[in-house]
PDB file of C-alpha atoms in Angstrom:
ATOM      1  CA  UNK A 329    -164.465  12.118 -15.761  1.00 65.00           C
ATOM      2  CA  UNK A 330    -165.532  10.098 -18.708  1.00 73.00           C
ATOM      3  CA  UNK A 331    -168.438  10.977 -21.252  1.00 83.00           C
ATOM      4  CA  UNK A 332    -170.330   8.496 -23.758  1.00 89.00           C
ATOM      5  CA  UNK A 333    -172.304   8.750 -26.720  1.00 91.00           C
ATOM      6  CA  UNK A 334    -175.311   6.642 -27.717  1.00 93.00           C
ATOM      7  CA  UNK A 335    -176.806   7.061 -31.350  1.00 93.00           C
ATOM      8  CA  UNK A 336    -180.172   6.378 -31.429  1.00 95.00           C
ATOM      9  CA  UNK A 337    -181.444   4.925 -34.727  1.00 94.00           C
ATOM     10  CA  UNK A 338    -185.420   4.594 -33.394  1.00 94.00           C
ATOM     11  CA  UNK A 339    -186.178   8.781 -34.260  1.00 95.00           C
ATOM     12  CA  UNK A 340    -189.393   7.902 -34.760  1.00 95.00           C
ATOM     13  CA  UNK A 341    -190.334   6.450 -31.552  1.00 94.00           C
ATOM     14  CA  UNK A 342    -187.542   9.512 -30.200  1.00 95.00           C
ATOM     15  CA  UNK A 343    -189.369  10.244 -27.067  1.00 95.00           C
ATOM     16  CA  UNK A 344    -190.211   6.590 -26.227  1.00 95.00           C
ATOM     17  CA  UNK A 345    -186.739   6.207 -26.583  1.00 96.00           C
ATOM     18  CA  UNK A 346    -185.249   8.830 -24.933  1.00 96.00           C
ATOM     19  CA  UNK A 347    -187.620   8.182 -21.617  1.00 97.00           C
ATOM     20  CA  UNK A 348    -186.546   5.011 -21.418  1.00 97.00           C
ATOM     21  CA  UNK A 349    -182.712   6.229 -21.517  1.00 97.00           C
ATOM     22  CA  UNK A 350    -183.247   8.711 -19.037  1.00 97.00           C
ATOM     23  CA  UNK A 351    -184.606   6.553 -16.973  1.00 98.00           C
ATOM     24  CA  UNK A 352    -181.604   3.811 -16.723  1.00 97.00           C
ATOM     25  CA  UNK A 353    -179.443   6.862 -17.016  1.00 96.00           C
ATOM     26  CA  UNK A 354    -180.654   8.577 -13.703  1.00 96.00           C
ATOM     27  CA  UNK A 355    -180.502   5.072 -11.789  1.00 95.00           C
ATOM     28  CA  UNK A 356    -177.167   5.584 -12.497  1.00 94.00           C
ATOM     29  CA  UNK A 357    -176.376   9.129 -11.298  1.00 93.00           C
ATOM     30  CA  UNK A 358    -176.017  10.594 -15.217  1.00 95.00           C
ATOM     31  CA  UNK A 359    -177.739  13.080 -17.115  1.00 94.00           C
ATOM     32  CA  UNK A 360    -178.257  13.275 -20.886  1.00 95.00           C
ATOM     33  CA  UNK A 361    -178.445  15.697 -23.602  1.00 95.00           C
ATOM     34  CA  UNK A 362    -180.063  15.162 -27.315  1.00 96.00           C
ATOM     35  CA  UNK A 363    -178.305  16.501 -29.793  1.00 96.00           C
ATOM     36  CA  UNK A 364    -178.204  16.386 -33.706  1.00 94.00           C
ATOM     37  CA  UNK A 365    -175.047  14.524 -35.191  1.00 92.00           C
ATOM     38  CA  UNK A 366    -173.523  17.548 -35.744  1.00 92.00           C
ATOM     39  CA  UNK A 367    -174.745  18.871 -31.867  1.00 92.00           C
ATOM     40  CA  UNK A 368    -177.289  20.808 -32.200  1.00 95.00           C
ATOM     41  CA  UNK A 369    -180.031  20.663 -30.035  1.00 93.00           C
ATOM     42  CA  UNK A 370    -183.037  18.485 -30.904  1.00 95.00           C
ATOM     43  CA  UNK A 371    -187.053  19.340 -30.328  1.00 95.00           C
ATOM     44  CA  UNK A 372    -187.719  15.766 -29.484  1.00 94.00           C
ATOM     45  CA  UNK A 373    -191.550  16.127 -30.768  1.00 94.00           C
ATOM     46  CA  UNK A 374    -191.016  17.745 -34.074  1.00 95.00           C
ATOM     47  CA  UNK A 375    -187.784  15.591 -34.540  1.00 95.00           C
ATOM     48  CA  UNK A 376    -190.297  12.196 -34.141  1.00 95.00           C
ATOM     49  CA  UNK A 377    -192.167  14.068 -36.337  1.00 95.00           C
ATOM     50  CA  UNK A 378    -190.220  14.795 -39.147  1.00 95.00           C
ATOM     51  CA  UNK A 379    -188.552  10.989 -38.946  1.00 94.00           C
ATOM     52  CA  UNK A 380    -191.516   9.287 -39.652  1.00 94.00           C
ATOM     53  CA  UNK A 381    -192.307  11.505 -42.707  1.00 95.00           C
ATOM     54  CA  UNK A 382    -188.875  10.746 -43.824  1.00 93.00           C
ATOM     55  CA  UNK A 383    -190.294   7.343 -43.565  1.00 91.00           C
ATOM     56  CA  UNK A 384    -193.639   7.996 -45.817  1.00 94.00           C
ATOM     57  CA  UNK A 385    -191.237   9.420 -48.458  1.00 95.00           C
ATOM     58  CA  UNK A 386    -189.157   6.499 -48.472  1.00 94.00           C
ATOM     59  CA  UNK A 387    -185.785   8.480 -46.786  1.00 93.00           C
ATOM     60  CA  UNK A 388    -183.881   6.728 -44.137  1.00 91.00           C
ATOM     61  CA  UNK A 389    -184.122   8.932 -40.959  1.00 91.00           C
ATOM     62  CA  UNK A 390    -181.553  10.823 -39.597  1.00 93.00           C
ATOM     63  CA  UNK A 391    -179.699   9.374 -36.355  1.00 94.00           C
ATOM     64  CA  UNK A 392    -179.715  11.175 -33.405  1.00 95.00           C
ATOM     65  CA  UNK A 393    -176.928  11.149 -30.662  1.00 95.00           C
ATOM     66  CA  UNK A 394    -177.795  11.203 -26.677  1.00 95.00           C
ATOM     67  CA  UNK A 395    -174.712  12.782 -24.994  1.00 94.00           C
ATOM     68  CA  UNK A 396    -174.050  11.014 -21.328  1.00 94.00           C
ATOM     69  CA  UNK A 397    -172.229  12.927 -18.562  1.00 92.00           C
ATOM     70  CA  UNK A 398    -171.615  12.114 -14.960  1.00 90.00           C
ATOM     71  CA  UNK A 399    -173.735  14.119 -12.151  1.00 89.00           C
ATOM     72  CA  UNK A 400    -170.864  13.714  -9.976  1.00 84.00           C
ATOM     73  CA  UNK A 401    -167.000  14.477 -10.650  1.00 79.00           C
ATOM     74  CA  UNK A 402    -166.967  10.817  -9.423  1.00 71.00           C
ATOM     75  CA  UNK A 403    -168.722   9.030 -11.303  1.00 77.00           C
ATOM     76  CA  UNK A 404    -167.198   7.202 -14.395  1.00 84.00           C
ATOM     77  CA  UNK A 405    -169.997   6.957 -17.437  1.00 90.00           C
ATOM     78  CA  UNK A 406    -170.783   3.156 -18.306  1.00 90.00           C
ATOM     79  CA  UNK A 407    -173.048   3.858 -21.357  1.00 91.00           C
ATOM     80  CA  UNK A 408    -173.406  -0.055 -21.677  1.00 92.00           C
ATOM     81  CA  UNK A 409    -174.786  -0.102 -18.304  1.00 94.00           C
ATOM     82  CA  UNK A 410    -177.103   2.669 -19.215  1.00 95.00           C
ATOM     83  CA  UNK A 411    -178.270   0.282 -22.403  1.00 95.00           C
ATOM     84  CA  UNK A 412    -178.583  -2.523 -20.277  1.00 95.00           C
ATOM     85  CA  UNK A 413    -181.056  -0.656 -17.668  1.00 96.00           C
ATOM     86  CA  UNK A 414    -182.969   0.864 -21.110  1.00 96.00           C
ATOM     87  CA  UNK A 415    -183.230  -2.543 -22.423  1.00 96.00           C
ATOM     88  CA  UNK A 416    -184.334  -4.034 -18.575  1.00 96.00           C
ATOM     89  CA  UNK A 417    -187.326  -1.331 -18.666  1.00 96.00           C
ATOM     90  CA  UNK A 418    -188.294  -2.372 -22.364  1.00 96.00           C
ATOM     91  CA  UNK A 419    -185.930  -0.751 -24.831  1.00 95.00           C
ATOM     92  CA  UNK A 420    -186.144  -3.565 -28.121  1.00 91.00           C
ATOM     93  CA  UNK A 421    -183.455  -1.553 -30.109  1.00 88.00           C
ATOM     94  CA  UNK A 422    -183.163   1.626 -31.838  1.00 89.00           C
ATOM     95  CA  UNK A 423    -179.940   2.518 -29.504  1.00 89.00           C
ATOM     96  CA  UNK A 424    -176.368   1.544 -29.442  1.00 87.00           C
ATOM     97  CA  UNK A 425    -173.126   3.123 -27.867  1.00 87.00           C
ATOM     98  CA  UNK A 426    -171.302   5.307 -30.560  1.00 80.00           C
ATOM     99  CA  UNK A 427    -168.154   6.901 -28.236  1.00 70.00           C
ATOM    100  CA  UNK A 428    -166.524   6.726 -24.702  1.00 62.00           C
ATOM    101  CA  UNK A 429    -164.191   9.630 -24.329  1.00 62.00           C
ATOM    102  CA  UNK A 430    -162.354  10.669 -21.108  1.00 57.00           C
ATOM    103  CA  UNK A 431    -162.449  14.748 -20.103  1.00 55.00           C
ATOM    104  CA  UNK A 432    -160.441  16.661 -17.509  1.00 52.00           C
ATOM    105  CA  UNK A 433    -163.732  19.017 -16.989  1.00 53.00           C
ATOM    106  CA  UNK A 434    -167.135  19.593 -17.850  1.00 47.00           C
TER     107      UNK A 434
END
């Protein structure tokens, strides 16, 4: 089974973002997480929120990653394929694919 990580740059259009990744990622048969860099969970909503005050002040926003996994032991995770499908339904940017790593197990 294979895993991939996105980074998504776009925090403060997060939720924009993320729908449109979940989308493409579902036609696909994966799921996705949102996670902090260091992967802790993220509160989509207040981390928008708190991105484009970083952007009022100036500050550069902090990245967030989207973790990819397979629904299926089957399935092998094509996170450029779940781009492509993001950027099909609208995605401009804000999103590119940080790490493809192969597991045993979930």
């Amino acid at each position: 089974m294979t895993t991939a990580t996105l980074l998504v740059t776009d925090v403060e259009n997060l939720g924009e973002v993320v729908a449109l990744l979940r989308a493409a990622a579902a036609d696909l048969d994966y799921g996705l997480t949102v996670r902090t860099l260091a992967g802790d969970d993220v509160d989509e909503t207040e981390t928008a929120a708190a991105a484009r005050r970083d952007r009022e002040r100036k500050r550069l926003p902090i990245p967030v990653r989207v973790d990819l996994h397979a629904l299926s032991d089957a399935t092998v995770v094509d996170a450029e394929a779940v781009l492509r499908g993001a950027r099909a339904r609208g995605l401009r940017g804000g999103a590119t694919v940080d790490e493809v790593r192969k597991t045993t197990k979930r």
